[in-house]
Amino acid sequence: MMLQRPKSRSEEVTMRLRQEIVDGTFELGSALSETMIATRYNVSRTPVREAFAALGIEGLVRTEPQQGTYVFRISNRQFAALSEVRSIIEMAALRLAYERSRKALLRQWARLLRAMREAAASGDSQGYCRLDGEFHQAIMSLADNPHIIEAAQSFATKIAAVRNRLGANPEHMKRSLAEHEELVRLLTLNRINSTVELLDHHIRFKGESFWSGAADWNISLDTDEE
């Protein structure tokens, strides 16, 4: 029986800070000082500094010389570019998952959809966003290709952070749920091409339509460069 190596202090700080950024505890663009995080997590500044470096590689924080470290900000254009790549990967993964594990995908989607309906009905936006992420992760897992998962992980946390902020809007949740229901219906009918087309729309265009209301939801954005 293999024993798991205990996580180092820097790994623990990285995981905790990552989760709080994704959950929205720290707003996009907000300042993060080593002293503040060290005090918050009751650690020295060294693991905090290492966590900043690790999360910088993931794109969740940015460190500006002589100024400080900040939670990432994202512009409409940057989000559209991320969504485009995400859509390409998920569409390919969906076709593979359909070919290799259609029944398992339908079971997982149906289970998650029931839970998403319950979360939406109770106004549990955080729970809904978590289930939304699991819905899309099921596609990747059942595609049975580790390179697809690896490619998606390069931006998964940033997408999750944006999703959690947009998902707090009731109208977003309502429209999102309707599209997930339609994805399940189409796949149940074996209309894989239609399912893939809807997935593309769901990822690439849905986010764009809600992005216009980001200022009203107190989301901090970058201005697109000309």
GROMACS .gro file of C-alpha atoms in nm:
model
  226
    1MET     CA    1   0.000   0.000   0.000
    2MET     CA    2   0.154   0.330  -0.109
    3LEU     CA    3   0.156   0.618   0.137
    4GLN     CA    4   0.083   0.962   0.002
    5ARG     CA    5   0.346   1.226   0.068
    6PRO     CA    6   0.213   1.498   0.298
    7LYS     CA    7   0.159   1.826   0.117
    8SER     CA    8   0.421   2.089   0.179
    9ARG     CA    9   0.324   2.420   0.336
   10SER     CA   10   0.362   2.599   0.001
   11GLU     CA   11   0.138   2.340  -0.169
   12GLU     CA   12  -0.126   2.390   0.099
   13VAL     CA   13  -0.113   2.767   0.058
   14THR     CA   14  -0.128   2.733  -0.321
   15MET     CA   15  -0.435   2.509  -0.305
   16ARG     CA   16  -0.615   2.731  -0.055
   17LEU     CA   17  -0.540   3.056  -0.237
   18ARG     CA   18  -0.633   2.901  -0.572
   19GLN     CA   19  -0.969   2.791  -0.433
   20GLU     CA   20  -1.043   3.131  -0.279
   21ILE     CA   21  -0.964   3.306  -0.606
   22VAL     CA   22  -1.187   3.064  -0.800
   23ASP     CA   23  -1.469   3.092  -0.545
   24GLY     CA   24  -1.460   3.472  -0.555
   25THR     CA   25  -1.329   3.540  -0.204
   26PHE     CA   26  -1.065   3.757  -0.372
   27GLU     CA   27  -1.213   3.967  -0.651
   28LEU     CA   28  -1.049   3.993  -0.992
   29GLY     CA   29  -0.779   4.257  -0.994
   30SER     CA   30  -0.753   4.279  -0.614
   31ALA     CA   31  -0.412   4.321  -0.449
   32LEU     CA   32  -0.252   4.029  -0.267
   33SER     CA   33   0.035   4.104  -0.030
   34GLU     CA   34   0.264   3.838   0.112
   35THR     CA   35   0.202   3.972   0.462
   36MET     CA   36  -0.177   3.967   0.425
   37ILE     CA   37  -0.190   3.608   0.296
   38ALA     CA   38   0.069   3.487   0.547
   39THR     CA   39  -0.141   3.629   0.830
   40ARG     CA   40  -0.464   3.494   0.684
   41TYR     CA   41  -0.326   3.140   0.656
   42ASN     CA   42  -0.102   3.160   0.963
   43VAL     CA   43   0.218   3.078   0.773
   44SER     CA   44   0.549   3.248   0.701
   45ARG     CA   45   0.596   3.461   0.390
   46THR     CA   46   0.813   3.199   0.213
   47PRO     CA   47   0.531   2.954   0.121
   48VAL     CA   48   0.318   3.251   0.020
   49ARG     CA   49   0.588   3.370  -0.216
   50GLU     CA   50   0.613   3.019  -0.362
   51ALA     CA   51   0.233   3.003  -0.399
   52PHE     CA   52   0.234   3.334  -0.587
   53ALA     CA   53   0.493   3.190  -0.828
   54ALA     CA   54   0.291   2.870  -0.885
   55LEU     CA   55  -0.036   3.056  -0.939
   56GLY     CA   56   0.142   3.301  -1.167
   57ILE     CA   57   0.227   3.011  -1.397
   58GLU     CA   58  -0.143   2.916  -1.399
   59GLY     CA   59  -0.235   3.276  -1.484
   60LEU     CA   60  -0.442   3.327  -1.169
   61VAL     CA   61  -0.218   3.600  -1.029
   62ARG     CA   62   0.025   3.847  -1.180
   63THR     CA   63   0.324   4.008  -1.009
   64GLU     CA   64   0.430   4.352  -1.124
   65PRO     CA   65   0.784   4.464  -1.031
   66GLN     CA   66   0.793   4.736  -0.766
   67GLN     CA   67   0.414   4.730  -0.742
   68GLY     CA   68   0.290   4.399  -0.604
   69THR     CA   69   0.089   4.086  -0.678
   70TYR     CA   70  -0.271   4.095  -0.801
   71VAL     CA   71  -0.550   3.851  -0.883
   72PHE     CA   72  -0.575   3.821  -1.261
   73ARG     CA   73  -0.803   4.043  -1.465
   74ILE     CA   74  -0.948   3.940  -1.800
   75SER     CA   75  -1.086   4.135  -2.093
   76ASN     CA   76  -1.375   4.047  -2.321
   77ARG     CA   77  -1.130   3.969  -2.601
   78GLN     CA   78  -0.913   3.748  -2.380
   79PHE     CA   79  -1.216   3.562  -2.254
   80ALA     CA   80  -1.337   3.508  -2.612
   81ALA     CA   81  -0.996   3.366  -2.706
   82LEU     CA   82  -1.001   3.128  -2.409
   83SER     CA   83  -1.356   3.023  -2.494
   84GLU     CA   84  -1.254   2.953  -2.853
   85VAL     CA   85  -0.976   2.716  -2.747
   86ARG     CA   86  -1.197   2.557  -2.485
   87SER     CA   87  -1.469   2.496  -2.742
   88ILE     CA   88  -1.229   2.328  -2.986
   89ILE     CA   89  -1.103   2.094  -2.714
   90GLU     CA   90  -1.446   2.010  -2.570
   91MET     CA   91  -1.605   1.948  -2.909
   92ALA     CA   92  -1.332   1.697  -2.995
   93ALA     CA   93  -1.362   1.540  -2.649
   94LEU     CA   94  -1.741   1.509  -2.683
   95ARG     CA   95  -1.712   1.314  -3.007
   96LEU     CA   96  -1.459   1.079  -2.848
   97ALA     CA   97  -1.669   1.037  -2.533
   98TYR     CA   98  -1.973   0.962  -2.750
   99GLU     CA   99  -1.784   0.696  -2.946
  100ARG     CA  100  -1.618   0.533  -2.645
  101SER     CA  101  -1.853   0.581  -2.348
  102ARG     CA  102  -2.192   0.712  -2.465
  103LYS     CA  103  -2.395   0.534  -2.196
  104ALA     CA  104  -2.163   0.644  -1.918
  105LEU     CA  105  -2.172   1.003  -2.045
  106LEU     CA  106  -2.551   1.004  -2.054
  107ARG     CA  107  -2.568   0.862  -1.700
  108GLN     CA  108  -2.331   1.124  -1.565
  109TRP     CA  109  -2.499   1.408  -1.752
  110ALA     CA  110  -2.845   1.301  -1.636
  111ARG     CA  111  -2.730   1.279  -1.272
  112LEU     CA  112  -2.557   1.616  -1.285
  113LEU     CA  113  -2.852   1.778  -1.463
  114ARG     CA  114  -3.088   1.670  -1.184
  115ALA     CA  115  -2.853   1.821  -0.927
  116MET     CA  116  -2.821   2.140  -1.134
  117ARG     CA  117  -3.198   2.179  -1.142
  118GLU     CA  118  -3.211   2.146  -0.764
  119ALA     CA  119  -2.931   2.399  -0.717
  120ALA     CA  120  -3.097   2.647  -0.954
  121ALA     CA  121  -3.435   2.605  -0.784
  122SER     CA  122  -3.284   2.679  -0.443
  123GLY     CA  123  -3.073   2.970  -0.571
  124ASP     CA  124  -2.748   2.794  -0.485
  125SER     CA  125  -2.524   2.968  -0.740
  126GLN     CA  126  -2.198   2.827  -0.602
  127GLY     CA  127  -2.333   2.473  -0.606
  128TYR     CA  128  -2.470   2.524  -0.956
  129CYS     CA  129  -2.135   2.650  -1.087
  130ARG     CA  130  -1.953   2.354  -0.932
  131LEU     CA  131  -2.196   2.112  -1.099
  132ASP     CA  132  -2.164   2.303  -1.427
  133GLY     CA  133  -1.790   2.243  -1.413
  134GLU     CA  134  -1.843   1.872  -1.341
  135PHE     CA  135  -2.082   1.849  -1.636
  136HIS     CA  136  -1.809   1.966  -1.873
  137GLN     CA  137  -1.537   1.769  -1.695
  138ALA     CA  138  -1.736   1.450  -1.764
  139ILE     CA  139  -1.678   1.508  -2.136
  140MET     CA  140  -1.302   1.530  -2.085
  141SER     CA  141  -1.279   1.228  -1.856
  142LEU     CA  142  -1.483   0.998  -2.078
  143ALA     CA  143  -1.294   1.098  -2.391
  144ASP     CA  144  -1.025   0.874  -2.243
  145ASN     CA  145  -0.734   1.078  -2.373
  146PRO     CA  146  -0.494   1.220  -2.112
  147HIS     CA  147  -0.359   1.479  -2.355
  148ILE     CA  148  -0.703   1.638  -2.387
  149ILE     CA  149  -0.726   1.669  -2.008
  150GLU     CA  150  -0.375   1.812  -1.992
  151ALA     CA  151  -0.456   2.072  -2.256
  152ALA     CA  152  -0.775   2.178  -2.078
  153GLN     CA  153  -0.604   2.207  -1.740
  154SER     CA  154  -0.388   2.491  -1.870
  155PHE     CA  155  -0.685   2.729  -1.842
  156ALA     CA  156  -0.944   2.535  -1.638
  157THR     CA  157  -0.902   2.730  -1.314
  158LYS     CA  158  -0.928   3.066  -1.490
  159ILE     CA  159  -1.247   2.954  -1.666
  160ALA     CA  160  -1.386   2.832  -1.332
  161ALA     CA  161  -1.311   3.167  -1.169
  162VAL     CA  162  -1.498   3.357  -1.439
  163ARG     CA  163  -1.785   3.102  -1.438
  164ASN     CA  164  -1.837   3.145  -1.065
  165ARG     CA  165  -1.868   3.521  -1.100
  166LEU     CA  166  -2.102   3.514  -1.398
  167GLY     CA  167  -2.300   3.228  -1.245
  168ALA     CA  168  -2.408   3.446  -0.955
  169ASN     CA  169  -2.654   3.616  -1.192
  170PRO     CA  170  -2.998   3.442  -1.181
  171GLU     CA  171  -3.063   3.506  -1.549
  172HIS     CA  172  -2.731   3.346  -1.642
  173MET     CA  173  -2.816   3.040  -1.435
  174LYS     CA  174  -3.158   3.010  -1.597
  175ARG     CA  175  -3.023   3.024  -1.952
  176SER     CA  176  -2.730   2.798  -1.869
  177LEU     CA  177  -2.962   2.533  -1.725
  178ALA     CA  178  -3.183   2.542  -2.035
  179GLU     CA  179  -2.884   2.478  -2.262
  180HIS     CA  180  -2.754   2.193  -2.047
  181GLU     CA  181  -3.099   2.034  -2.061
  182GLU     CA  182  -3.096   2.063  -2.439
  183LEU     CA  183  -2.747   1.909  -2.459
  184VAL     CA  184  -2.871   1.605  -2.266
  185ARG     CA  185  -3.187   1.580  -2.480
  186LEU     CA  186  -2.994   1.589  -2.806
  187LEU     CA  187  -2.740   1.332  -2.693
  188THR     CA  188  -3.018   1.102  -2.572
  189LEU     CA  189  -3.157   1.114  -2.927
  190ASN     CA  190  -2.809   1.026  -3.064
  191ARG     CA  191  -2.794   1.358  -3.246
  192ILE     CA  192  -2.424   1.395  -3.190
  193ASN     CA  193  -2.365   1.661  -3.457
  194SER     CA  194  -2.640   1.881  -3.311
  195THR     CA  195  -2.504   1.823  -2.962
  196VAL     CA  196  -2.156   1.929  -3.068
  197GLU     CA  197  -2.292   2.239  -3.242
  198LEU     CA  198  -2.487   2.340  -2.932
  199LEU     CA  199  -2.182   2.281  -2.713
  200ASP     CA  200  -1.983   2.516  -2.936
  201HIS     CA  201  -2.252   2.783  -2.906
  202HIS     CA  202  -2.286   2.727  -2.532
  203ILE     CA  203  -1.915   2.784  -2.473
  204ARG     CA  204  -1.821   3.047  -2.729
  205PHE     CA  205  -2.127   3.268  -2.752
  206LYS     CA  206  -2.309   3.229  -2.423
  207GLY     CA  207  -2.022   3.375  -2.227
  208GLU     CA  208  -2.002   3.667  -2.466
  209SER     CA  209  -2.371   3.752  -2.422
  210PHE     CA  210  -2.343   3.759  -2.044
  211TRP     CA  211  -2.011   3.942  -2.046
  212SER     CA  212  -2.187   4.262  -2.145
  213GLY     CA  213  -2.349   4.271  -1.802
  214ALA     CA  214  -2.030   4.209  -1.606
  215ALA     CA  215  -2.006   4.569  -1.482
  216ASP     CA  216  -2.348   4.537  -1.321
  217TRP     CA  217  -2.230   4.224  -1.136
  218ASN     CA  218  -1.920   4.397  -0.993
  219ILE     CA  219  -1.673   4.195  -1.203
  220SER     CA  220  -1.337   4.363  -1.252
  221LEU     CA  221  -1.223   4.351  -1.614
  222ASP     CA  222  -0.934   4.468  -1.823
  223THR     CA  223  -0.999   4.706  -2.108
  224ASP     CA  224  -0.931   4.553  -2.449
  225GLU     CA  225  -0.629   4.698  -2.620
  226GLU     CA  226  -0.688   4.855  -2.956
   0.00000   0.00000   0.00000
